[in-house]
CSV table of C-alpha atoms in Angstrom, one decimal:
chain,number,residue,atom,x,y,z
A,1,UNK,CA,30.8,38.7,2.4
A,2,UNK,CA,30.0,36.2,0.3
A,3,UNK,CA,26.5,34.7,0.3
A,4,UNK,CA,24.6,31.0,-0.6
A,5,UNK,CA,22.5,30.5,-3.3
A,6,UNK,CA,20.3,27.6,-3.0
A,7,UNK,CA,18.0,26.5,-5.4
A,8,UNK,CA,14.5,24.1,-6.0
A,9,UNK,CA,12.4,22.7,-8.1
A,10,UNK,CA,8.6,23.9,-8.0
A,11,UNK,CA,6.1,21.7,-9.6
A,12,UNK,CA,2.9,22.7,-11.6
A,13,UNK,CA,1.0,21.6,-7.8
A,14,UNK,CA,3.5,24.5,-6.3
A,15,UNK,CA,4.7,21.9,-3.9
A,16,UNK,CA,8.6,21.6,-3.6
A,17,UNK,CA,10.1,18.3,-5.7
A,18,UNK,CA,11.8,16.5,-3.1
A,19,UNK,CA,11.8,12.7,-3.9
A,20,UNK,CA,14.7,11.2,-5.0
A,21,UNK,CA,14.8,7.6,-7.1
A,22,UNK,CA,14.4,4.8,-3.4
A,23,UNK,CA,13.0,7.5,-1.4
A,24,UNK,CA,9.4,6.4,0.2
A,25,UNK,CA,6.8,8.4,-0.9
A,26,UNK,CA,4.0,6.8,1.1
A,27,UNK,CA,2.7,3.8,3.1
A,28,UNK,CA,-0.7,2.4,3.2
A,29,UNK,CA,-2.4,-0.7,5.3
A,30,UNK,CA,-5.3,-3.0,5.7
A,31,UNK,CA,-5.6,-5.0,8.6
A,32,UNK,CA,-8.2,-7.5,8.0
A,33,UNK,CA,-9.9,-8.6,11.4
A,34,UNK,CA,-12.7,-10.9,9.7
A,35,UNK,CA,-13.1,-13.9,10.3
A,36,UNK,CA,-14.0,-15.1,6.5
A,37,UNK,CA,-14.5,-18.8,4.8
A,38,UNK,CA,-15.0,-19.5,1.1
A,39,UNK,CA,-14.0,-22.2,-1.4
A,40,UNK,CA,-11.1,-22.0,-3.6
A,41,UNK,CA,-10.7,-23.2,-7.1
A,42,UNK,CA,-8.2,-23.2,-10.4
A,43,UNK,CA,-8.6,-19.2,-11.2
A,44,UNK,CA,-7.3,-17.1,-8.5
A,45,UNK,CA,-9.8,-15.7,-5.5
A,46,UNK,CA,-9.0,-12.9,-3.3
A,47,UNK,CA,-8.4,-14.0,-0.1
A,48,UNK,CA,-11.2,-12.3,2.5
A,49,UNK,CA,-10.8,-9.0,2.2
A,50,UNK,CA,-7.3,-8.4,1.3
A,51,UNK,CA,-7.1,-5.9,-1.2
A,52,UNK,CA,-6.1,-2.2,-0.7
A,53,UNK,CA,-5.9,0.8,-3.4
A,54,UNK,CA,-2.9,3.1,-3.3
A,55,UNK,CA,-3.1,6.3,-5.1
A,56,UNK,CA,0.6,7.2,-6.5
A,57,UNK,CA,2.4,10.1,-5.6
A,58,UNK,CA,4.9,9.8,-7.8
A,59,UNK,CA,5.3,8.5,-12.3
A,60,UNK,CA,6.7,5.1,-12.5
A,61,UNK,CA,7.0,4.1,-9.2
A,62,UNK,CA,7.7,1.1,-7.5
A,63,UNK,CA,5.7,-0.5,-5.0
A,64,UNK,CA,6.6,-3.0,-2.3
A,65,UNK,CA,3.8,-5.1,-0.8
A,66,UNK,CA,3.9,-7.2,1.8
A,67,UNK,CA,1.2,-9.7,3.2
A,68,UNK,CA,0.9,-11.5,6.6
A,69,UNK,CA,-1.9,-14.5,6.3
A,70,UNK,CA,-3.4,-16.5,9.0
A,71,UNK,CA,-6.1,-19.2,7.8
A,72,UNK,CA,-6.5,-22.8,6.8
A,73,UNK,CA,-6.8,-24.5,3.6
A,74,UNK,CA,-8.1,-27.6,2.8
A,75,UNK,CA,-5.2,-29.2,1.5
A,76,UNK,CA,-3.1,-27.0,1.7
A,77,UNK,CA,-0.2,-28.7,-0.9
A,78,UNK,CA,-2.2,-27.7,-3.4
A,79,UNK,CA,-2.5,-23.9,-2.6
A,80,UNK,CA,-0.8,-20.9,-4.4
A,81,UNK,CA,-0.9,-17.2,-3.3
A,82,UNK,CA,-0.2,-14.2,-5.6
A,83,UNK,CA,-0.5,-10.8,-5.7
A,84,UNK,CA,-2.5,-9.2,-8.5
A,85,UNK,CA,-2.1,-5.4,-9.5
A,86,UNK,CA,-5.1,-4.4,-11.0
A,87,UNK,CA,-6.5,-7.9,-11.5
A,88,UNK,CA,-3.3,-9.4,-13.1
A,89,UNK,CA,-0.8,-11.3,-11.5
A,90,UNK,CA,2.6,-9.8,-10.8
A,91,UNK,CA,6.4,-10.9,-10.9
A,92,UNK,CA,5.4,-14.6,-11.6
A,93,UNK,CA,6.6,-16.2,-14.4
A,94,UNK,CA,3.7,-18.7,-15.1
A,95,UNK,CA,-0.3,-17.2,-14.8
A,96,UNK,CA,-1.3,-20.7,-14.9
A,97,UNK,CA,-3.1,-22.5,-11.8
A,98,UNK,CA,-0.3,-23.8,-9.6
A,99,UNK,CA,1.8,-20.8,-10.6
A,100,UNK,CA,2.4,-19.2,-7.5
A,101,UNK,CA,4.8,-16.5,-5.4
A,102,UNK,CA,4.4,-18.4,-2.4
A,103,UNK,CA,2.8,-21.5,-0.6
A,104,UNK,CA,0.5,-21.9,2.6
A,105,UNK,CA,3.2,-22.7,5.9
A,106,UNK,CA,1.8,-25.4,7.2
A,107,UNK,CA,2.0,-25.7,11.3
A,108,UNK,CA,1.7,-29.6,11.4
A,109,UNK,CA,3.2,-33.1,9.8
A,110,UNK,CA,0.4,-34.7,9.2
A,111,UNK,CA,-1.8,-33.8,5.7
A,112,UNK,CA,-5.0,-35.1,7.8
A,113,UNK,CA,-5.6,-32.0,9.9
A,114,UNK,CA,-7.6,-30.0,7.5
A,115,UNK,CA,-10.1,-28.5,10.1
A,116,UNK,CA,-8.4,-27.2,13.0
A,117,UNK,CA,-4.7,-26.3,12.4
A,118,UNK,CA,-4.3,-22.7,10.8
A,119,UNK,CA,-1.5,-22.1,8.0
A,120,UNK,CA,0.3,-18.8,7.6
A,121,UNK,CA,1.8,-16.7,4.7
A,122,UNK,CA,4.6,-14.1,5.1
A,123,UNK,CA,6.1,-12.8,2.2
A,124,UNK,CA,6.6,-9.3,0.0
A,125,UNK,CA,7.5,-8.8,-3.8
A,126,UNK,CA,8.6,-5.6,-5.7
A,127,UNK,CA,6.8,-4.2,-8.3
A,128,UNK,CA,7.5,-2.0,-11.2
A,129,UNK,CA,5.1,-0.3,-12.9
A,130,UNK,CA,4.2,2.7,-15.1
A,131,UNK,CA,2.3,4.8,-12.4
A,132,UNK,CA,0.7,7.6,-13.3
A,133,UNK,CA,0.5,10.4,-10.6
A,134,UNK,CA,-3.3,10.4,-9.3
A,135,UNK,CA,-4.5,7.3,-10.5
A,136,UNK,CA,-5.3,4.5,-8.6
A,137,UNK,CA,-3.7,1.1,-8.0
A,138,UNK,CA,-5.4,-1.9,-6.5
A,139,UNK,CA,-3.4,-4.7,-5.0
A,140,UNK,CA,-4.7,-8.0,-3.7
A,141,UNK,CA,-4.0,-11.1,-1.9
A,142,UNK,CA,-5.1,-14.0,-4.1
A,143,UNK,CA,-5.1,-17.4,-3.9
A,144,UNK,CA,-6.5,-20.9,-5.7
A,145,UNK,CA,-6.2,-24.4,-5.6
A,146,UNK,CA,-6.6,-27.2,-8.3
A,147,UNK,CA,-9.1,-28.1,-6.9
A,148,UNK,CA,-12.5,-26.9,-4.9
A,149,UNK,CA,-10.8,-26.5,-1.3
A,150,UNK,CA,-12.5,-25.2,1.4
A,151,UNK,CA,-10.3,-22.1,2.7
A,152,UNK,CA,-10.4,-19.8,6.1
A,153,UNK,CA,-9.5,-16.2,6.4
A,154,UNK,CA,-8.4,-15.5,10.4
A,155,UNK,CA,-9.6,-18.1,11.7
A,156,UNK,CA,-9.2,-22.5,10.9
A,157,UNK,CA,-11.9,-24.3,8.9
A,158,UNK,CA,-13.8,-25.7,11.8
A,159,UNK,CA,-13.9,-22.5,13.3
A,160,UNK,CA,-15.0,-23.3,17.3
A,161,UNK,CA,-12.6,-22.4,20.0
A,162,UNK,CA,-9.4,-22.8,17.6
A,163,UNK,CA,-6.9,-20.3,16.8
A,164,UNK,CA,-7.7,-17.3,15.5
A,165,UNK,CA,-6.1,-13.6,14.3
A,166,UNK,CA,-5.5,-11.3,11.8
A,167,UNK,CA,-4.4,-10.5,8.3
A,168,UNK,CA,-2.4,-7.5,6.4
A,169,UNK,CA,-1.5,-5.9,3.6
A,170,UNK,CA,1.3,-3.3,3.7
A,171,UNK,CA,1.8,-1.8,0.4
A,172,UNK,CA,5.2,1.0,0.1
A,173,UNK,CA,5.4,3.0,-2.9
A,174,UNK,CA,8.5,3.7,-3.7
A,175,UNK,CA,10.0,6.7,-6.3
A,176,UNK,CA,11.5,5.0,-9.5
């Protein structure tokens, strides 16, 4: 009878090529539980401790990140949050201050509750790069103000008995 012939790929690592261009090649986290304060100004901070390294599995992939913020700014109409890729700022069109991928939500009406009402951020961008297979990638939350604004990390500025939570950074690296 007639047989099948079926045929793969072997890398140099002697593991079988499988990924095809939009397959997911990994997924790494950081929950950030810490409950951090620090003072923002005009050249971007990261925010607590949101940053996370992913090492790529595959050459020019792409890598979607998402972030989920609780906190409080000071003035918060004057807040910008990016995500930097090895310390630059990605898929914004401006690196300016006040350039930003996305603003502080704001969970009142009234610009005079600076110390006890948190803010939140949800949002995800989609970056291209020129990964090389091995070699590390950091991504981080940042954020900065024009001016010197007192800024909370999982918790509101006047801390006490207000809300409180968590943070994340999801970061999905994607094959080109």
């Amino acid at each position: 009878g007639w047989g099948r012939c079926m045929s793969s790929i072997i890398r140099g690592d002697d593991n079988f090529d499988t990924s095809k261009s939009g397959q997911v090649l990994q997924v790494v986290s950081y929950l950030d539980t810490a409950q951090t304060t620090q003072t923002l100004s005009t050249s971007d901070s990261v925010v607590g401790n949101m940053e996370k390294a992913i090492t790529p599995k595959g050459t020019n992939s792409k890598f979607l990140v998402y972030v989920r913020w609780l906190g409080e700014v000071g003035n918060a109409h004057d807040c910008v949050f990016n995500i930097q890729m090895n310390t630059t700022r990605v898929n914004i069109n401006g690196q300016g201050s006040r350039h930003g991928l996305t603003v502080p939500v704001t969970s009142f009406d009234d610009g005079n509750n600076d110390d006890s009402t948190p803010e939140s951020a949800n949002f995800q961008t989609l970056v291209s790069t020129s990964s090389v297979i091995g070699t590390a990638i950091t991504f981080a939350l940042v954020a900065e103000s024009t001016y010197g604004a007192p800024f909370a990390t999982n918790r509101t500025i006047g801390g006490g008995a207000q809300e409180r939570g968590t943070s994340e950074i999801i970061i999905t690296e994607i094959a080109a």
